Structure formats: structure tokens, C-alpha cells
Amino acid sequence: MLVRLTHLYFIPSRIEDSKKIFREQIVPTVRKIDGNHNIMLLEPLDGSDVYISMSVWIDKAAADAYQDSGKYKELVDLVKDNYSKPPVLKSYNVS
């Protein structure tokens, strides 16, 4: 299993809009992709602008297929006008 974390840095005044787009557009789309176990948005408790999109995949091949398809970029770009700085993607094996 593989987990991908995308650190998202939102402009404070655009956080609610970003959360709505994530909830209504990004989550339903990713959950339909073969190999996806789950996706969720982690909201910071400290009030910072750093949110984390966590997606869980059956394996690296499924996660790579999703990213290589261009769908990852398309979905990340849905909230691109709300970023205070570019998102950062990191991948982790689940052991």
C-alpha cells in the first residue's frame, strides 16, 4: 500500500472555497479511480495555512497511473488560484 500526501498552502481568505472544491469535486473523482482506497483533506488544528491531501493507493503502480494520467494535476489545479505557494507531493510506503 502507498500513501501520497500533498501539502497544500491556501490563502486564508480562500480556505472555505478550497475545502468545498475538495469535498464536492476532488474526493468523488479520486474515489472512483482504480486502485484508490481513500482520499481525505487533513485540516490543521493550529490554524496554519498548510492542509494535507492524503490519498491511499493499493500500490505504487496505481498511484503512478493516476498521476501519469494527468488527472492529479487537473484536480490540484482546481484550487490553484487559492494557493499561497505551490503544493508539495510526497509519497510513502505503508509498512
XYZ file of N, CA and C in Angstrom:
285
model
N 0.844 -1.165 0.000
C 0.000 0.000 0.000
C 0.897 1.238 0.000
N 0.381 2.297 -0.620
C 1.136 3.543 -0.751
C 0.247 4.716 -0.336
N 0.835 5.671 0.359
C 0.123 6.891 0.746
C 0.825 8.069 0.093
N 0.037 8.938 -0.502
C 0.566 10.178 -1.073
C -0.007 11.351 -0.298
N 0.888 12.218 0.121
C 0.499 13.417 0.849
C 0.846 14.628 0.004
N -0.159 15.437 -0.273
C 0.079 16.687 -0.983
C -0.139 17.811 0.013
N 0.945 18.535 0.305
C 0.854 19.678 1.202
C 0.337 20.868 0.399
N -0.781 21.406 0.843
C -1.459 22.491 0.142
C -1.420 23.744 1.007
N -0.954 24.823 0.437
C -0.802 26.087 1.162
C -1.846 27.072 0.634
N -2.913 27.253 1.408
C -4.021 28.082 0.953
C -3.941 29.510 1.476
N -4.379 30.429 0.646
C -4.578 31.809 1.079
C -5.705 31.763 2.116
N -5.511 32.359 3.291
C -6.519 32.241 4.358
C -7.946 32.590 3.932
N -8.112 33.597 3.136
C -9.465 34.002 2.731
C -10.100 33.026 1.736
N -9.330 32.069 1.244
C -9.841 31.115 0.247
C -9.914 29.682 0.759
N -9.730 29.507 2.047
C -9.741 28.160 2.620
C -11.108 27.502 2.480
N -12.166 28.201 2.806
C -13.506 27.596 2.736
C -13.850 27.185 1.304
N -13.506 28.025 0.337
C -13.739 27.691 -1.068
C -12.937 26.447 -1.455
N -11.709 26.367 -1.007
C -10.851 25.223 -1.315
C -11.406 23.941 -0.716
N -11.864 24.002 0.517
C -12.439 22.829 1.175
C -13.694 22.356 0.450
N -14.503 23.282 -0.017
C -15.723 22.928 -0.748
C -15.379 22.226 -2.068
N -14.419 22.759 -2.808
C -13.994 22.138 -4.066
C -13.440 20.744 -3.797
N -12.649 20.622 -2.757
C -12.073 19.324 -2.419
C -13.180 18.320 -2.119
N -14.107 18.720 -1.269
C -15.199 17.854 -0.825
C -16.142 17.472 -1.975
N -16.487 18.439 -2.812
C -17.507 18.217 -3.834
C -16.978 17.718 -5.179
N -15.713 18.000 -5.492
C -15.188 17.626 -6.797
C -14.016 16.651 -6.732
N -13.047 16.952 -5.898
C -11.826 16.144 -5.879
C -12.060 14.770 -5.262
N -12.649 14.731 -4.070
C -12.866 13.452 -3.386
C -13.694 12.488 -4.227
N -14.860 12.892 -4.740
C -15.645 11.930 -5.535
C -14.913 11.421 -6.775
N -14.126 12.281 -7.399
C -13.386 11.879 -8.604
C -12.307 10.856 -8.273
N -11.505 11.131 -7.257
C -10.396 10.238 -6.913
C -10.905 8.898 -6.401
N -11.988 8.912 -5.641
C -12.516 7.657 -5.095
C -12.988 6.697 -6.183
N -13.264 7.199 -7.365
C -13.702 6.351 -8.480
C -12.531 5.757 -9.268
N -11.319 6.202 -8.998
C -10.152 5.761 -9.761
C -9.692 4.387 -9.266
N -9.431 3.497 -10.212
C -8.960 2.151 -9.863
C -7.722 2.226 -8.987
N -7.752 1.456 -7.909
C -6.601 1.380 -7.033
C -6.627 2.351 -5.874
N -7.598 3.256 -5.828
C -7.679 4.206 -4.713
C -8.490 3.586 -3.579
N -7.905 3.618 -2.383
C -8.606 3.144 -1.184
C -9.362 4.280 -0.512
N -8.747 5.456 -0.497
C -9.363 6.576 0.211
C -8.629 7.867 -0.133
N -9.316 8.967 0.068
C -8.713 10.289 -0.046
C -9.417 11.181 0.956
N -8.660 12.041 1.606
C -9.241 12.969 2.574
C -8.367 14.203 2.684
N -8.970 15.263 3.166
C -8.242 16.509 3.401
C -8.028 16.655 4.895
N -6.770 16.788 5.284
C -6.422 16.967 6.690
C -6.304 18.464 6.967
N -7.050 18.917 7.961
C -7.100 20.336 8.296
C -6.252 20.584 9.544
N -5.376 21.578 9.500
C -4.506 21.831 10.649
C -5.292 22.339 11.865
N -4.921 21.859 13.032
C -5.553 22.313 14.265
C -4.979 23.629 14.769
N -3.797 23.975 14.268
C -3.131 25.186 14.754
C -3.506 26.444 13.968
N -4.441 26.317 13.022
C -4.881 27.480 12.263
C -3.925 27.913 11.162
N -2.941 27.098 10.844
C -1.998 27.463 9.786
C -2.650 27.301 8.421
N -1.913 27.689 7.382
C -2.444 27.588 6.022
C -2.066 26.279 5.344
N -1.434 25.356 6.070
C -0.960 24.108 5.473
C -1.979 22.997 5.688
N -2.632 22.617 4.614
C -3.563 21.496 4.609
C -2.865 20.338 3.908
N -3.314 19.113 4.195
C -2.703 17.949 3.558
C -3.796 17.100 2.922
N -3.641 16.852 1.632
C -4.498 15.898 0.938
C -3.811 14.546 1.053
N -4.498 13.574 1.657
C -3.941 12.243 1.840
C -4.721 11.262 0.966
N -4.027 10.619 0.049
C -4.662 9.579 -0.762
C -3.955 8.257 -0.501
N -4.750 7.199 -0.402
C -4.236 5.865 -0.105
C -4.501 4.984 -1.327
N -3.444 4.302 -1.773
C -3.488 3.502 -3.005
C -3.112 2.057 -2.717
N -3.631 1.148 -3.537
C -3.312 -0.267 -3.326
C -1.828 -0.543 -3.516
N -1.199 0.212 -4.437
C 0.232 0.045 -4.653
C 0.774 1.260 -5.427
N 2.077 1.280 -5.587
C 2.736 2.387 -6.277
C 2.288 2.480 -7.733
N 2.071 1.343 -8.359
C 1.655 1.343 -9.767
C 0.316 2.065 -9.942
N -0.632 1.848 -9.037
C -1.936 2.513 -9.125
C -1.794 4.015 -8.915
N -0.984 4.396 -7.941
C -0.766 5.823 -7.675
C -0.055 6.488 -8.849
N 0.926 5.804 -9.413
C 1.650 6.355 -10.563
C 0.744 6.479 -11.786
N -0.127 5.487 -11.994
C -1.047 5.539 -13.129
C -1.971 6.748 -13.006
N -2.451 7.012 -11.805
C -3.293 8.184 -11.547
C -2.532 9.474 -11.870
N -1.317 9.577 -11.378
C -0.536 10.793 -11.616
C -0.151 10.920 -13.091
N 0.269 9.832 -13.704
C 0.696 9.857 -15.110
C -0.451 10.158 -16.073
N -1.674 9.893 -15.641
C -2.842 10.143 -16.494
C -3.122 11.641 -16.662
N -2.525 12.457 -15.794
C -2.783 13.890 -15.830
C -3.927 14.305 -14.923
N -4.644 13.330 -14.364
C -5.790 13.627 -13.501
C -5.348 14.318 -12.205
N -4.205 13.894 -11.649
C -3.703 14.532 -10.422
C -3.511 16.027 -10.653
N -2.795 16.394 -11.710
C -2.544 17.805 -11.995
C -3.851 18.550 -12.244
N -4.747 17.925 -12.979
C -6.040 18.554 -13.264
C -6.791 18.873 -11.967
N -6.799 17.942 -11.030
C -7.520 18.153 -9.778
C -6.813 19.156 -8.876
N -5.506 19.076 -8.788
C -4.747 20.047 -7.987
C -4.958 21.459 -8.540
N -5.065 21.557 -9.851
C -5.262 22.867 -10.482
C -6.655 23.453 -10.252
N -7.611 22.642 -9.784
C -8.944 23.175 -9.491
C -8.900 24.266 -8.430
N -7.897 24.200 -7.566
C -7.772 25.205 -6.497
C -6.488 26.027 -6.623
N -5.885 26.024 -7.809
C -4.601 26.705 -7.989
C -4.661 28.206 -7.685
N -5.808 28.839 -7.910
C -5.928 30.265 -7.608
C -6.008 30.536 -6.108
N -6.140 29.475 -5.326
C -6.262 29.611 -3.877
C -4.949 29.351 -3.135
N -3.886 29.035 -3.866
C -2.608 28.719 -3.231
C -1.815 29.977 -2.885
N -1.186 29.937 -1.715
C -0.236 30.995 -1.360
C 1.163 30.620 -1.850
N 1.400 29.326 -2.075
C 2.625 28.828 -2.700
C 2.319 27.458 -3.284
N 3.158 26.959 -4.181
C 2.866 25.696 -4.880
C 2.747 24.505 -3.925
N 1.872 23.545 -4.268
C 1.739 22.340 -3.451
C 2.986 21.464 -3.546
N 3.171 20.631 -2.527
C 4.310 19.724 -2.466
C 3.775 18.306 -2.285
N 4.162 17.391 -3.195
C 3.732 15.996 -3.146
C 4.842 15.124 -2.597
N 4.462 14.239 -1.635
C 5.402 13.268 -1.085
C 4.691 11.917 -1.032
N 5.448 10.849 -1.281
C 4.881 9.504 -1.285
C 5.543 8.657 -0.193
N 4.739 7.734 0.389
C 5.218 6.892 1.480
C 4.688 5.474 1.322
N 5.556 4.499 1.526
C 5.109 3.112 1.613
C 4.495 2.889 2.993
N 3.467 2.060 3.047
C 2.876 1.691 4.327
C 3.516 0.385 4.736
N 4.134 0.393 5.913
C 4.826 -0.830 6.358
C 4.180 -1.407 7.592
